[in-house]
Structure formats: C-alpha cells, structure tokens
Amino acid sequence: MGSLLALAACAEQDGVCQIETLGDLPVLNKYGSPIVGVTINGHDAAMIVDSGADLSMISEGPSKAFGLSDTGRILNLSGVTGGMLAPVMEADKMGLGSGTSGKVYLTQAKRSFGGMIAGRPIVGLFGADFLGAYDVMFDLPAGKIGLYKLSGCKNPTPTWEGPSSKVDWYRLGLHGRRIGMTMRLNGKNIDAMLDSGSWHTTVLPGQARRAGVSKDALAQDFPLTSSGVNGERKSGGRLHRFASLQIGDEIYPNPMLGVEALETDGDALLGADFLRHNRVWISYRHEELHIQRLKPPEQDHTFELKIKRKNTPGAVVVPVQRLPSAPPVTSP
C-alpha cells in the first residue's frame, strides 16, 4: 500500500527530512481501541487499528456486501478465546486518508467487529501486516493517527515538539510482526506486547503473582470478561490495582490492570488505555517506541478505569477486546 503515501518534507539542520504521509487519520471514537474511516471498493466503512493482530481482517457480511473476491487461500487464526479457519479475500481498491490503493488482501472473519460509528459500519481491522510498512504515530489524545515513511530524519519523531522517552522493543510471533517489550510491574520485569486492539492493559496471573499479588487478593477484586477472535466471551479475569507499572523510563503509579489467563505465549497486553493518554510513536524499521507523556505522574490517569456494573452485584464487564494476534498458519 505504499502508493497511498504522498511526499512532504521538513527542514533539518545539515539536510532535509523527507516524510511520506497519508496525512492525519481522524480517530472516530473517544474510548477503547482506535477506529478510523476507510473506503473499500467504494463503500464507506470503518476499521479498528490493531497493532496486536498479525493480519488485517474484514467481517463476512461486509466482505460479501462490498464485493470482495475469494482468493482460495485459507488461514487458521487463533486468539485469546480460541481459533477459526478464515478465507483470504481481495478488494479491488481501498481508500485511507488522502490515498487509494488497489488489490488489498483481507482475512475474512465470521465474527462482528461492532456496529456503526460516524455513519459507517465497523467492518474489520488493520493489523501489523499493514502497520509494519510505516512509522505509526498514535496521538489519540488529539484524536488522530499518522502513518509515515521517513528519510534523512535525524529526529526519530519529526512531527513532535518537546521531549520524549525511548523504549527498545523486539519482534514477536512467527513472522515477527508484533511488538514485544519488557515492562516492570511492582518493580518486577514482565514480558508484554503492545496491543492497540485490546481496550485495557491486561497481565497474566503468573505475572501478577511475581509482582506480589496472591490468589486470595485477586479473588477479592472485580471480575471481568473478554472477547476474542471467534466472538466468544471468556470470564475468570479480575481487575487489580497495582503499586506501579514502568514502561521504559516512564513510571505510572497505582495502575488498575486486568489479570487474566490469555493465550498470548506468556505476554501481557499493553492496551489502548495506554495509548489514549500518551503520544506513542512506533518505528518498525528501527524497533523503537517513543513515548511523550502529556501529564506529570501525579495528574496522570492512564490506567484508571470507569467500572460499569451489570446484572449481578459485584460483577463488571470490561471490553478487553482481543482480536487475532497469534501467528496464522496456512491450511490446505
């Protein structure tokens, strides 16, 4: 989809920083995983931006309604609540931001990705197969996402003003498309994946225990449920307030995080709640993540959560929406 990009430039000392860009993509929602507007075969639609998914996807209904063609390929997708077989579909053209591209491939899912937003149906997601071709700038506090290709830029975040902190990351998954990093939970190292498709940051029970949280303590916390690639809901998780979470040099005090047994190969999920309160720049080429914190720690509400009780006393439903992130396997 490189043909989507238009060339811009900004002056830098001793040279020129060239930035290819689609322009700022408006984020259509204020909470949860970011959603942007697209056109698919001329139809207006919306898609979730999901850094934790290997593949870009579209729901079965819109795939048929928009006239996508079946390529004959089948993939086996797995996620936190189970798996499914999915055909690979082809769209003749897709529009995003100021650009339009032809021949776009999307994996078709039987599950629904949501209802309507800004008059557009939410039909699927952009995964790491698409995002990995760019530098991705999440500025969700300002309601926008930028997709860039940089050349000759000494500043790794050339559209930002002010300081930022750097976090080195490593590649996860069979194809190395997902973003892994080490965080510190209550001062203990844990492995994590940056996952904009997860509404809320979630750690594994074993990681919580290493951070000093007992099973008895978790049993007193709020219960939560999650949904996954196959649309099934999974219960058994808890919401717990930890003492601290450190991401690179940035320390977030008293975060409320999910604790749940997820099928993530031992990785916590650093979710959209983190992105909603911080500017985050992802360089896939240099395997760097840059964080620009917008408020000092004492005023930072990054990992706070508004709890909505449903039906039974003490119950809480948190949409820790997990879409496919495990490596796909081609089936005959």
mmCIF file of C-alpha atoms in Angstrom:
data_model
loop_
_atom_site.group_PDB
_atom_site.id
_atom_site.type_symbol
_atom_site.label_atom_id
_atom_site.label_comp_id
_atom_site.label_asym_id
_atom_site.label_seq_id
_atom_site.Cartn_x
_atom_site.Cartn_y
_atom_site.Cartn_z
ATOM 1 C CA MET A 1 0.000 0.000 0.000
ATOM 2 C CA GLY A 2 2.991 2.270 -0.482
ATOM 3 C CA SER A 3 1.170 4.084 -3.291
ATOM 4 C CA LEU A 4 -1.127 5.571 -0.664
ATOM 5 C CA LEU A 5 1.592 7.916 0.542
ATOM 6 C CA ALA A 6 2.271 11.487 -0.541
ATOM 7 C CA LEU A 7 5.648 13.169 -0.059
ATOM 8 C CA ALA A 8 6.184 16.026 2.363
ATOM 9 C CA ALA A 9 9.399 17.474 3.762
ATOM 10 C CA CYS A 10 10.588 19.341 6.813
ATOM 11 C CA ALA A 11 13.922 21.100 7.091
ATOM 12 C CA GLU A 12 16.552 19.760 9.475
ATOM 13 C CA GLN A 13 19.996 21.019 10.229
ATOM 14 C CA ASP A 14 22.581 19.701 7.719
ATOM 15 C CA GLY A 15 19.948 18.145 5.493
ATOM 16 C CA VAL A 16 16.321 17.608 4.641
ATOM 17 C CA CYS A 17 13.960 15.282 6.464
ATOM 18 C CA GLN A 18 11.527 13.777 3.975
ATOM 19 C CA ILE A 19 8.230 12.425 5.258
ATOM 20 C CA GLU A 20 5.842 10.411 3.125
ATOM 21 C CA THR A 21 2.416 10.559 4.688
ATOM 22 C CA LEU A 22 -1.299 9.994 4.229
ATOM 23 C CA GLY A 23 -1.961 12.999 6.420
ATOM 24 C CA ASP A 24 -3.539 12.683 9.840
ATOM 25 C CA LEU A 25 -6.172 9.940 10.076
ATOM 26 C CA PRO A 26 -9.032 11.123 12.320
ATOM 27 C CA VAL A 27 -9.878 8.637 15.073
ATOM 28 C CA LEU A 28 -13.654 8.290 15.160
ATOM 29 C CA ASN A 29 -14.064 7.115 18.772
ATOM 30 C CA LYS A 30 -13.042 8.620 22.107
ATOM 31 C CA TYR A 31 -12.658 5.412 24.108
ATOM 32 C CA GLY A 32 -11.142 1.982 23.589
ATOM 33 C CA SER A 33 -9.297 0.707 20.556
ATOM 34 C CA PRO A 34 -8.868 3.378 17.848
ATOM 35 C CA ILE A 35 -11.169 3.264 14.816
ATOM 36 C CA VAL A 36 -10.543 5.099 11.517
ATOM 37 C CA GLY A 37 -12.608 5.653 8.388
ATOM 38 C CA VAL A 38 -11.870 3.830 5.116
ATOM 39 C CA THR A 39 -13.460 3.098 1.762
ATOM 40 C CA ILE A 40 -13.492 -0.473 0.418
ATOM 41 C CA ASN A 41 -14.462 -0.927 -3.226
ATOM 42 C CA GLY A 42 -16.097 2.493 -2.988
ATOM 43 C CA HIS A 43 -18.102 1.739 0.184
ATOM 44 C CA ASP A 44 -17.666 3.900 3.284
ATOM 45 C CA ALA A 45 -16.632 1.847 6.304
ATOM 46 C CA ALA A 46 -14.562 1.966 9.491
ATOM 47 C CA MET A 47 -11.787 -0.300 10.788
ATOM 48 C CA ILE A 48 -10.034 -0.843 14.117
ATOM 49 C CA VAL A 49 -6.278 -0.136 14.226
ATOM 50 C CA ASP A 50 -4.838 -3.225 15.954
ATOM 51 C CA SER A 51 -1.085 -3.496 16.477
ATOM 52 C CA GLY A 52 -1.551 -6.869 18.188
ATOM 53 C CA ALA A 53 -3.099 -8.631 15.185
ATOM 54 C CA ASP A 54 -0.830 -10.256 12.616
ATOM 55 C CA LEU A 55 -3.328 -9.847 9.791
ATOM 56 C CA SER A 56 -5.837 -7.268 8.601
ATOM 57 C CA MET A 57 -9.406 -8.586 8.644
ATOM 58 C CA ILE A 58 -12.958 -7.958 7.461
ATOM 59 C CA SER A 59 -16.268 -9.409 8.664
ATOM 60 C CA GLU A 60 -18.033 -11.932 6.453
ATOM 61 C CA GLY A 61 -21.144 -9.807 5.874
ATOM 62 C CA PRO A 62 -19.394 -6.633 4.666
ATOM 63 C CA SER A 63 -16.956 -8.746 2.655
ATOM 64 C CA LYS A 64 -19.866 -10.097 0.615
ATOM 65 C CA ALA A 65 -21.744 -6.786 0.509
ATOM 66 C CA PHE A 66 -18.664 -4.889 -0.730
ATOM 67 C CA GLY A 67 -17.938 -7.422 -3.470
ATOM 68 C CA LEU A 68 -14.607 -8.832 -2.260
ATOM 69 C CA SER A 69 -13.427 -11.882 -4.185
ATOM 70 C CA ASP A 70 -12.205 -15.155 -2.655
ATOM 71 C CA THR A 71 -8.539 -15.926 -3.376
ATOM 72 C CA GLY A 72 -8.939 -19.605 -2.492
ATOM 73 C CA ARG A 73 -6.471 -19.386 0.415
ATOM 74 C CA ILE A 74 -7.489 -20.466 3.927
ATOM 75 C CA LEU A 75 -5.741 -19.440 7.165
ATOM 76 C CA ASN A 76 -6.041 -20.853 10.671
ATOM 77 C CA LEU A 77 -6.281 -17.965 13.144
ATOM 78 C CA SER A 78 -6.022 -18.248 16.911
ATOM 79 C CA GLY A 79 -6.623 -15.740 19.684
ATOM 80 C CA VAL A 80 -7.241 -15.454 23.404
ATOM 81 C CA THR A 81 -10.558 -17.357 23.370
ATOM 82 C CA GLY A 82 -9.970 -19.883 20.584
ATOM 83 C CA GLY A 83 -9.429 -20.177 16.850
ATOM 84 C CA MET A 84 -11.152 -20.330 13.475
ATOM 85 C CA LEU A 85 -10.490 -21.054 9.806
ATOM 86 C CA ALA A 86 -10.642 -17.926 7.651
ATOM 87 C CA PRO A 87 -10.538 -17.354 3.871
ATOM 88 C CA VAL A 88 -8.337 -14.647 2.359
ATOM 89 C CA MET A 89 -10.351 -12.119 0.344
ATOM 90 C CA GLU A 90 -9.284 -9.499 -2.206
ATOM 91 C CA ALA A 91 -10.620 -5.948 -2.503
ATOM 92 C CA ASP A 92 -10.133 -4.129 -5.801
ATOM 93 C CA LYS A 93 -9.329 -0.859 -4.045
ATOM 94 C CA MET A 94 -9.128 0.718 -0.609
ATOM 95 C CA GLY A 95 -9.053 4.370 0.389
ATOM 96 C CA LEU A 96 -7.398 5.603 3.581
ATOM 97 C CA GLY A 97 -6.649 9.206 4.416
ATOM 98 C CA SER A 98 -5.624 11.030 1.238
ATOM 99 C CA GLY A 99 -4.623 7.877 -0.667
ATOM 100 C CA THR A 100 -6.171 4.998 -2.581
ATOM 101 C CA SER A 101 -4.632 1.612 -3.261
ATOM 102 C CA GLY A 102 -5.603 -1.331 -5.450
ATOM 103 C CA LYS A 103 -5.528 -5.077 -4.732
ATOM 104 C CA VAL A 104 -5.776 -5.221 -0.944
ATOM 105 C CA TYR A 105 -5.948 -8.601 0.820
ATOM 106 C CA LEU A 106 -8.040 -9.075 3.962
ATOM 107 C CA THR A 107 -8.699 -12.196 6.010
ATOM 108 C CA GLN A 108 -12.438 -12.824 6.371
ATOM 109 C CA ALA A 109 -13.822 -13.390 9.875
ATOM 110 C CA LYS A 110 -17.252 -14.737 10.813
ATOM 111 C CA ARG A 111 -17.397 -12.535 13.897
ATOM 112 C CA SER A 112 -18.711 -8.977 14.000
ATOM 113 C CA PHE A 113 -16.354 -6.116 14.849
ATOM 114 C CA GLY A 114 -19.013 -3.724 16.083
ATOM 115 C CA GLY A 115 -21.943 -1.603 14.982
ATOM 116 C CA MET A 116 -21.895 1.853 13.400
ATOM 117 C CA ILE A 117 -19.694 4.870 14.065
ATOM 118 C CA ALA A 118 -19.942 8.282 12.379
ATOM 119 C CA GLY A 119 -22.434 6.775 9.928
ATOM 120 C CA ARG A 120 -20.026 3.989 8.913
ATOM 121 C CA PRO A 121 -20.202 0.264 9.683
ATOM 122 C CA ILE A 122 -17.230 -1.107 11.641
ATOM 123 C CA VAL A 123 -16.206 -3.937 9.334
ATOM 124 C CA GLY A 124 -12.740 -5.127 10.394
ATOM 125 C CA LEU A 125 -9.247 -4.170 11.442
ATOM 126 C CA PHE A 126 -5.848 -3.058 10.213
ATOM 127 C CA GLY A 127 -3.236 -5.456 11.585
ATOM 128 C CA ALA A 128 0.541 -5.482 11.778
ATOM 129 C CA ASP A 129 0.858 -6.729 8.182
ATOM 130 C CA PHE A 130 -0.327 -3.245 7.166
ATOM 131 C CA LEU A 131 1.040 -1.122 10.018
ATOM 132 C CA GLY A 132 4.545 -2.620 9.774
ATOM 133 C CA ALA A 133 5.207 -0.810 6.497
ATOM 134 C CA TYR A 134 5.169 2.569 8.285
ATOM 135 C CA ASP A 135 6.212 4.599 11.263
ATOM 136 C CA VAL A 136 2.930 4.761 13.183
ATOM 137 C CA MET A 137 2.183 7.780 15.362
ATOM 138 C CA PHE A 138 -0.670 7.337 17.841
ATOM 139 C CA ASP A 139 -1.852 10.724 19.073
ATOM 140 C CA LEU A 140 -5.154 9.541 20.477
ATOM 141 C CA PRO A 141 -5.415 12.423 22.990
ATOM 142 C CA ALA A 142 -5.687 14.663 19.907
ATOM 143 C CA GLY A 143 -7.904 12.160 18.080
ATOM 144 C CA LYS A 144 -5.548 11.200 15.254
ATOM 145 C CA ILE A 145 -3.116 8.595 13.919
ATOM 146 C CA GLY A 146 -0.267 9.293 11.484
ATOM 147 C CA LEU A 147 1.292 6.813 9.050
ATOM 148 C CA TYR A 148 4.736 7.901 7.847
ATOM 149 C CA LYS A 149 7.809 6.808 5.931
ATOM 150 C CA LEU A 150 10.887 8.795 6.943
ATOM 151 C CA SER A 151 14.064 9.505 5.002
ATOM 152 C CA GLY A 152 17.045 11.568 6.195
ATOM 153 C CA CYS A 153 15.425 12.448 9.527
ATOM 154 C CA LYS A 154 17.789 12.765 12.483
ATOM 155 C CA ASN A 155 14.876 13.306 14.834
ATOM 156 C CA PRO A 156 13.041 9.957 15.257
ATOM 157 C CA THR A 157 9.769 11.816 15.920
ATOM 158 C CA PRO A 158 9.984 14.742 13.464
ATOM 159 C CA THR A 159 6.373 15.906 13.803
ATOM 160 C CA TRP A 160 6.604 16.255 17.602
ATOM 161 C CA GLU A 161 7.744 19.153 19.734
ATOM 162 C CA GLY A 162 9.148 18.630 23.208
ATOM 163 C CA PRO A 163 10.923 15.724 24.913
ATOM 164 C CA SER A 164 10.046 12.054 24.663
ATOM 165 C CA SER A 165 11.456 8.814 26.071
ATOM 166 C CA LYS A 166 12.587 5.802 24.038
ATOM 167 C CA VAL A 167 11.710 2.151 24.609
ATOM 168 C CA ASP A 168 13.506 -0.543 22.618
ATOM 169 C CA TRP A 169 11.296 -3.407 21.542
ATOM 170 C CA TYR A 170 11.680 -6.821 19.962
ATOM 171 C CA ARG A 171 9.668 -8.761 17.415
ATOM 172 C CA LEU A 172 7.114 -11.365 18.447
ATOM 173 C CA GLY A 173 5.360 -14.104 16.522
ATOM 174 C CA LEU A 174 6.272 -16.430 13.691
ATOM 175 C CA HIS A 175 6.524 -13.537 11.227
ATOM 176 C CA GLY A 176 7.968 -11.005 13.698
ATOM 177 C CA ARG A 177 5.147 -8.536 13.128
ATOM 178 C CA ARG A 178 4.087 -7.904 16.709
ATOM 179 C CA ILE A 179 5.767 -5.577 19.219
ATOM 180 C CA GLY A 180 7.243 -7.110 22.367
ATOM 181 C CA MET A 181 8.861 -5.267 25.262
ATOM 182 C CA THR A 182 9.886 -5.628 28.886
ATOM 183 C CA MET A 183 7.912 -3.676 31.487
ATOM 184 C CA ARG A 184 8.265 -3.553 35.271
ATOM 185 C CA LEU A 185 5.184 -4.390 37.346
ATOM 186 C CA ASN A 186 5.619 -3.523 41.032
ATOM 187 C CA GLY A 187 9.354 -3.474 40.265
ATOM 188 C CA LYS A 188 9.394 -6.947 38.637
ATOM 189 C CA ASN A 189 10.196 -7.494 34.954
ATOM 190 C CA ILE A 190 7.358 -8.855 32.812
ATOM 191 C CA ASP A 191 7.099 -9.523 29.078
ATOM 192 C CA ALA A 192 4.405 -7.616 27.207
ATOM 193 C CA MET A 193 3.013 -6.928 23.751
ATOM 194 C CA LEU A 194 1.811 -3.509 22.579
ATOM 195 C CA ASP A 195 -1.750 -4.213 21.527
ATOM 196 C CA SER A 196 -3.953 -1.332 20.421
ATOM 197 C CA GLY A 197 -6.721 -3.892 19.764
ATOM 198 C CA SER A 198 -7.050 -4.568 23.493
ATOM 199 C CA TRP A 199 -9.222 -1.993 25.230
ATOM 200 C CA HIS A 200 -7.480 -2.393 28.566
ATOM 201 C CA THR A 201 -3.990 -3.380 29.676
ATOM 202 C CA THR A 202 -4.014 -6.954 30.986
ATOM 203 C CA VAL A 203 -1.319 -9.023 32.718
ATOM 204 C CA LEU A 204 -1.161 -12.781 33.244
ATOM 205 C CA PRO A 205 -1.888 -14.386 36.645
ATOM 206 C CA GLY A 206 1.708 -15.622 36.922
ATOM 207 C CA GLN A 207 2.995 -12.098 36.306
ATOM 208 C CA ALA A 208 0.669 -10.740 38.989
ATOM 209 C CA ARG A 209 1.940 -13.349 41.461
ATOM 210 C CA ARG A 210 5.567 -12.424 40.714
ATOM 211 C CA ALA A 211 4.570 -8.820 41.421
ATOM 212 C CA GLY A 212 3.425 -9.857 44.897
ATOM 213 C CA VAL A 213 -0.326 -10.314 44.357
ATOM 214 C CA SER A 214 -1.715 -13.505 45.898
ATOM 215 C CA LYS A 215 -4.607 -15.610 44.592
ATOM 216 C CA ASP A 216 -6.605 -14.647 47.674
ATOM 217 C CA ALA A 217 -6.080 -10.948 46.929
ATOM 218 C CA LEU A 218 -7.197 -11.411 43.318
ATOM 219 C CA ALA A 219 -10.290 -13.281 44.461
ATOM 220 C CA GLN A 220 -11.445 -10.098 46.226
ATOM 221 C CA ASP A 221 -11.091 -7.960 43.069
ATOM 222 C CA PHE A 222 -13.694 -7.091 40.442
ATOM 223 C CA PRO A 223 -14.387 -9.885 37.910
ATOM 224 C CA LEU A 224 -14.176 -9.119 34.195
ATOM 225 C CA THR A 225 -14.860 -10.789 30.855
ATOM 226 C CA SER A 226 -13.138 -10.560 27.472
ATOM 227 C CA SER A 227 -13.998 -11.398 23.874
ATOM 228 C CA GLY A 228 -11.750 -12.838 21.199
ATOM 229 C CA VAL A 229 -11.220 -13.689 17.557
ATOM 230 C CA ASN A 230 -14.109 -16.167 17.398
ATOM 231 C CA GLY A 231 -16.556 -13.795 19.101
ATOM 232 C CA GLU A 232 -16.865 -15.908 22.254
ATOM 233 C CA ARG A 233 -16.810 -14.264 25.675
ATOM 234 C CA LYS A 234 -14.407 -15.506 28.340
ATOM 235 C CA SER A 235 -14.781 -14.921 32.075
ATOM 236 C CA GLY A 236 -12.473 -15.555 35.004
ATOM 237 C CA GLY A 237 -10.372 -12.403 34.877
ATOM 238 C CA ARG A 238 -10.013 -9.776 37.594
ATOM 239 C CA LEU A 239 -9.250 -6.069 37.870
ATOM 240 C CA HIS A 240 -6.464 -5.275 40.330
ATOM 241 C CA ARG A 241 -4.794 -2.042 41.416
ATOM 242 C CA PHE A 242 -1.016 -2.488 41.437
ATOM 243 C CA ALA A 243 1.577 -0.211 43.038
ATOM 244 C CA SER A 244 3.340 0.767 39.802
ATOM 245 C CA LEU A 245 3.889 -0.027 36.133
ATOM 246 C CA GLN A 246 7.086 1.136 34.413
ATOM 247 C CA ILE A 247 7.354 1.376 30.619
ATOM 248 C CA GLY A 248 10.863 2.382 29.617
ATOM 249 C CA ASP A 249 11.737 5.348 31.836
ATOM 250 C CA GLU A 250 8.094 6.247 32.466
ATOM 251 C CA ILE A 251 6.560 5.155 35.783
ATOM 252 C CA TYR A 252 2.758 5.037 36.174
ATOM 253 C CA PRO A 253 1.679 4.873 39.837
ATOM 254 C CA ASN A 254 -1.262 2.822 41.117
ATOM 255 C CA PRO A 255 -2.468 1.422 37.774
ATOM 256 C CA MET A 256 -5.688 -0.601 37.582
ATOM 257 C CA LEU A 257 -4.945 -3.529 35.266
ATOM 258 C CA GLY A 258 -6.742 -6.642 34.146
ATOM 259 C CA VAL A 259 -5.414 -10.001 35.351
ATOM 260 C CA GLU A 260 -6.453 -12.848 33.082
ATOM 261 C CA ALA A 261 -5.157 -16.121 31.633
ATOM 262 C CA LEU A 262 -4.784 -15.195 27.949
ATOM 263 C CA GLU A 263 -3.361 -17.300 25.122
ATOM 264 C CA THR A 264 -0.514 -14.878 24.383
ATOM 265 C CA ASP A 265 2.601 -17.073 24.721
ATOM 266 C CA GLY A 266 3.420 -15.540 28.103
ATOM 267 C CA ASP A 267 2.971 -11.872 27.227
ATOM 268 C CA ALA A 268 0.894 -9.220 28.953
ATOM 269 C CA LEU A 269 -1.133 -6.885 26.722
ATOM 270 C CA LEU A 270 -0.295 -3.168 26.850
ATOM 271 C CA GLY A 271 -3.577 -1.860 25.540
ATOM 272 C CA ALA A 272 -5.442 1.140 24.214
ATOM 273 C CA ASP A 273 -5.810 2.683 27.680
ATOM 274 C CA PHE A 274 -2.064 3.435 27.485
ATOM 275 C CA LEU A 275 -2.399 4.944 24.005
ATOM 276 C CA ARG A 276 -5.420 7.052 24.980
ATOM 277 C CA HIS A 277 -3.380 9.119 27.464
ATOM 278 C CA ASN A 278 0.085 9.285 25.860
ATOM 279 C CA ARG A 279 1.527 10.098 22.455
ATOM 280 C CA VAL A 280 3.252 6.978 21.139
ATOM 281 C CA TRP A 281 5.458 6.722 18.037
ATOM 282 C CA ILE A 282 6.298 3.246 16.711
ATOM 283 C CA SER A 283 9.266 2.770 14.390
ATOM 284 C CA TYR A 284 9.026 -0.728 12.910
ATOM 285 C CA ARG A 285 12.218 -0.153 10.934
ATOM 286 C CA HIS A 286 14.345 0.748 13.976
ATOM 287 C CA GLU A 287 12.384 -1.331 16.520
ATOM 288 C CA GLU A 288 11.884 1.698 18.744
ATOM 289 C CA LEU A 289 8.907 3.084 20.581
ATOM 290 C CA HIS A 290 8.825 6.708 21.729
ATOM 291 C CA ILE A 291 6.525 7.940 24.486
ATOM 292 C CA GLN A 292 5.557 11.559 25.001
ATOM 293 C CA ARG A 293 3.832 11.875 28.325
ATOM 294 C CA LEU A 294 1.238 14.641 28.439
ATOM 295 C CA LYS A 295 0.730 14.951 32.211
ATOM 296 C CA PRO A 296 3.024 14.561 35.241
ATOM 297 C CA PRO A 297 2.626 11.306 37.212
ATOM 298 C CA GLU A 298 0.544 12.849 39.982
ATOM 299 C CA GLN A 299 -2.040 14.023 37.404
ATOM 300 C CA ASP A 300 -1.834 11.005 35.095
ATOM 301 C CA HIS A 301 -4.953 8.831 34.765
ATOM 302 C CA THR A 302 -3.612 6.492 32.068
ATOM 303 C CA PHE A 303 -4.578 3.254 33.783
ATOM 304 C CA GLU A 304 -7.728 4.390 35.571
ATOM 305 C CA LEU A 305 -10.972 2.671 34.651
ATOM 306 C CA LYS A 306 -14.633 3.578 34.932
ATOM 307 C CA ILE A 307 -16.359 0.447 36.190
ATOM 308 C CA LYS A 308 -19.858 -0.340 34.941
ATOM 309 C CA ARG A 309 -21.701 -2.957 36.935
ATOM 310 C CA LYS A 310 -24.071 -5.312 35.138
ATOM 311 C CA ASN A 311 -26.803 -7.643 36.360
ATOM 312 C CA THR A 312 -25.228 -9.283 39.427
ATOM 313 C CA PRO A 313 -23.781 -7.443 42.432
ATOM 314 C CA GLY A 314 -20.026 -7.030 42.174
ATOM 315 C CA ALA A 315 -19.837 -8.001 38.511
ATOM 316 C CA VAL A 316 -18.158 -5.812 35.933
ATOM 317 C CA VAL A 317 -17.864 -6.201 32.186
ATOM 318 C CA VAL A 318 -14.749 -4.657 30.665
ATOM 319 C CA PRO A 319 -14.426 -4.928 26.877
ATOM 320 C CA VAL A 320 -10.860 -6.248 26.772
ATOM 321 C CA GLN A 321 -11.450 -6.819 23.083
ATOM 322 C CA ARG A 322 -8.888 -9.214 21.689
ATOM 323 C CA LEU A 323 -8.670 -9.810 18.010
ATOM 324 C CA PRO A 324 -6.335 -12.320 16.323
ATOM 325 C CA SER A 325 -2.704 -11.953 17.293
ATOM 326 C CA ALA A 326 -1.251 -15.451 17.193
ATOM 327 C CA PRO A 327 0.689 -16.404 14.047
ATOM 328 C CA PRO A 328 -1.560 -17.591 11.202
ATOM 329 C CA VAL A 329 -0.965 -20.990 9.632
ATOM 330 C CA THR A 330 -1.896 -21.742 6.036
ATOM 331 C CA SER A 331 -4.213 -24.732 5.793
ATOM 332 C CA PRO A 332 -4.576 -26.895 2.695
#
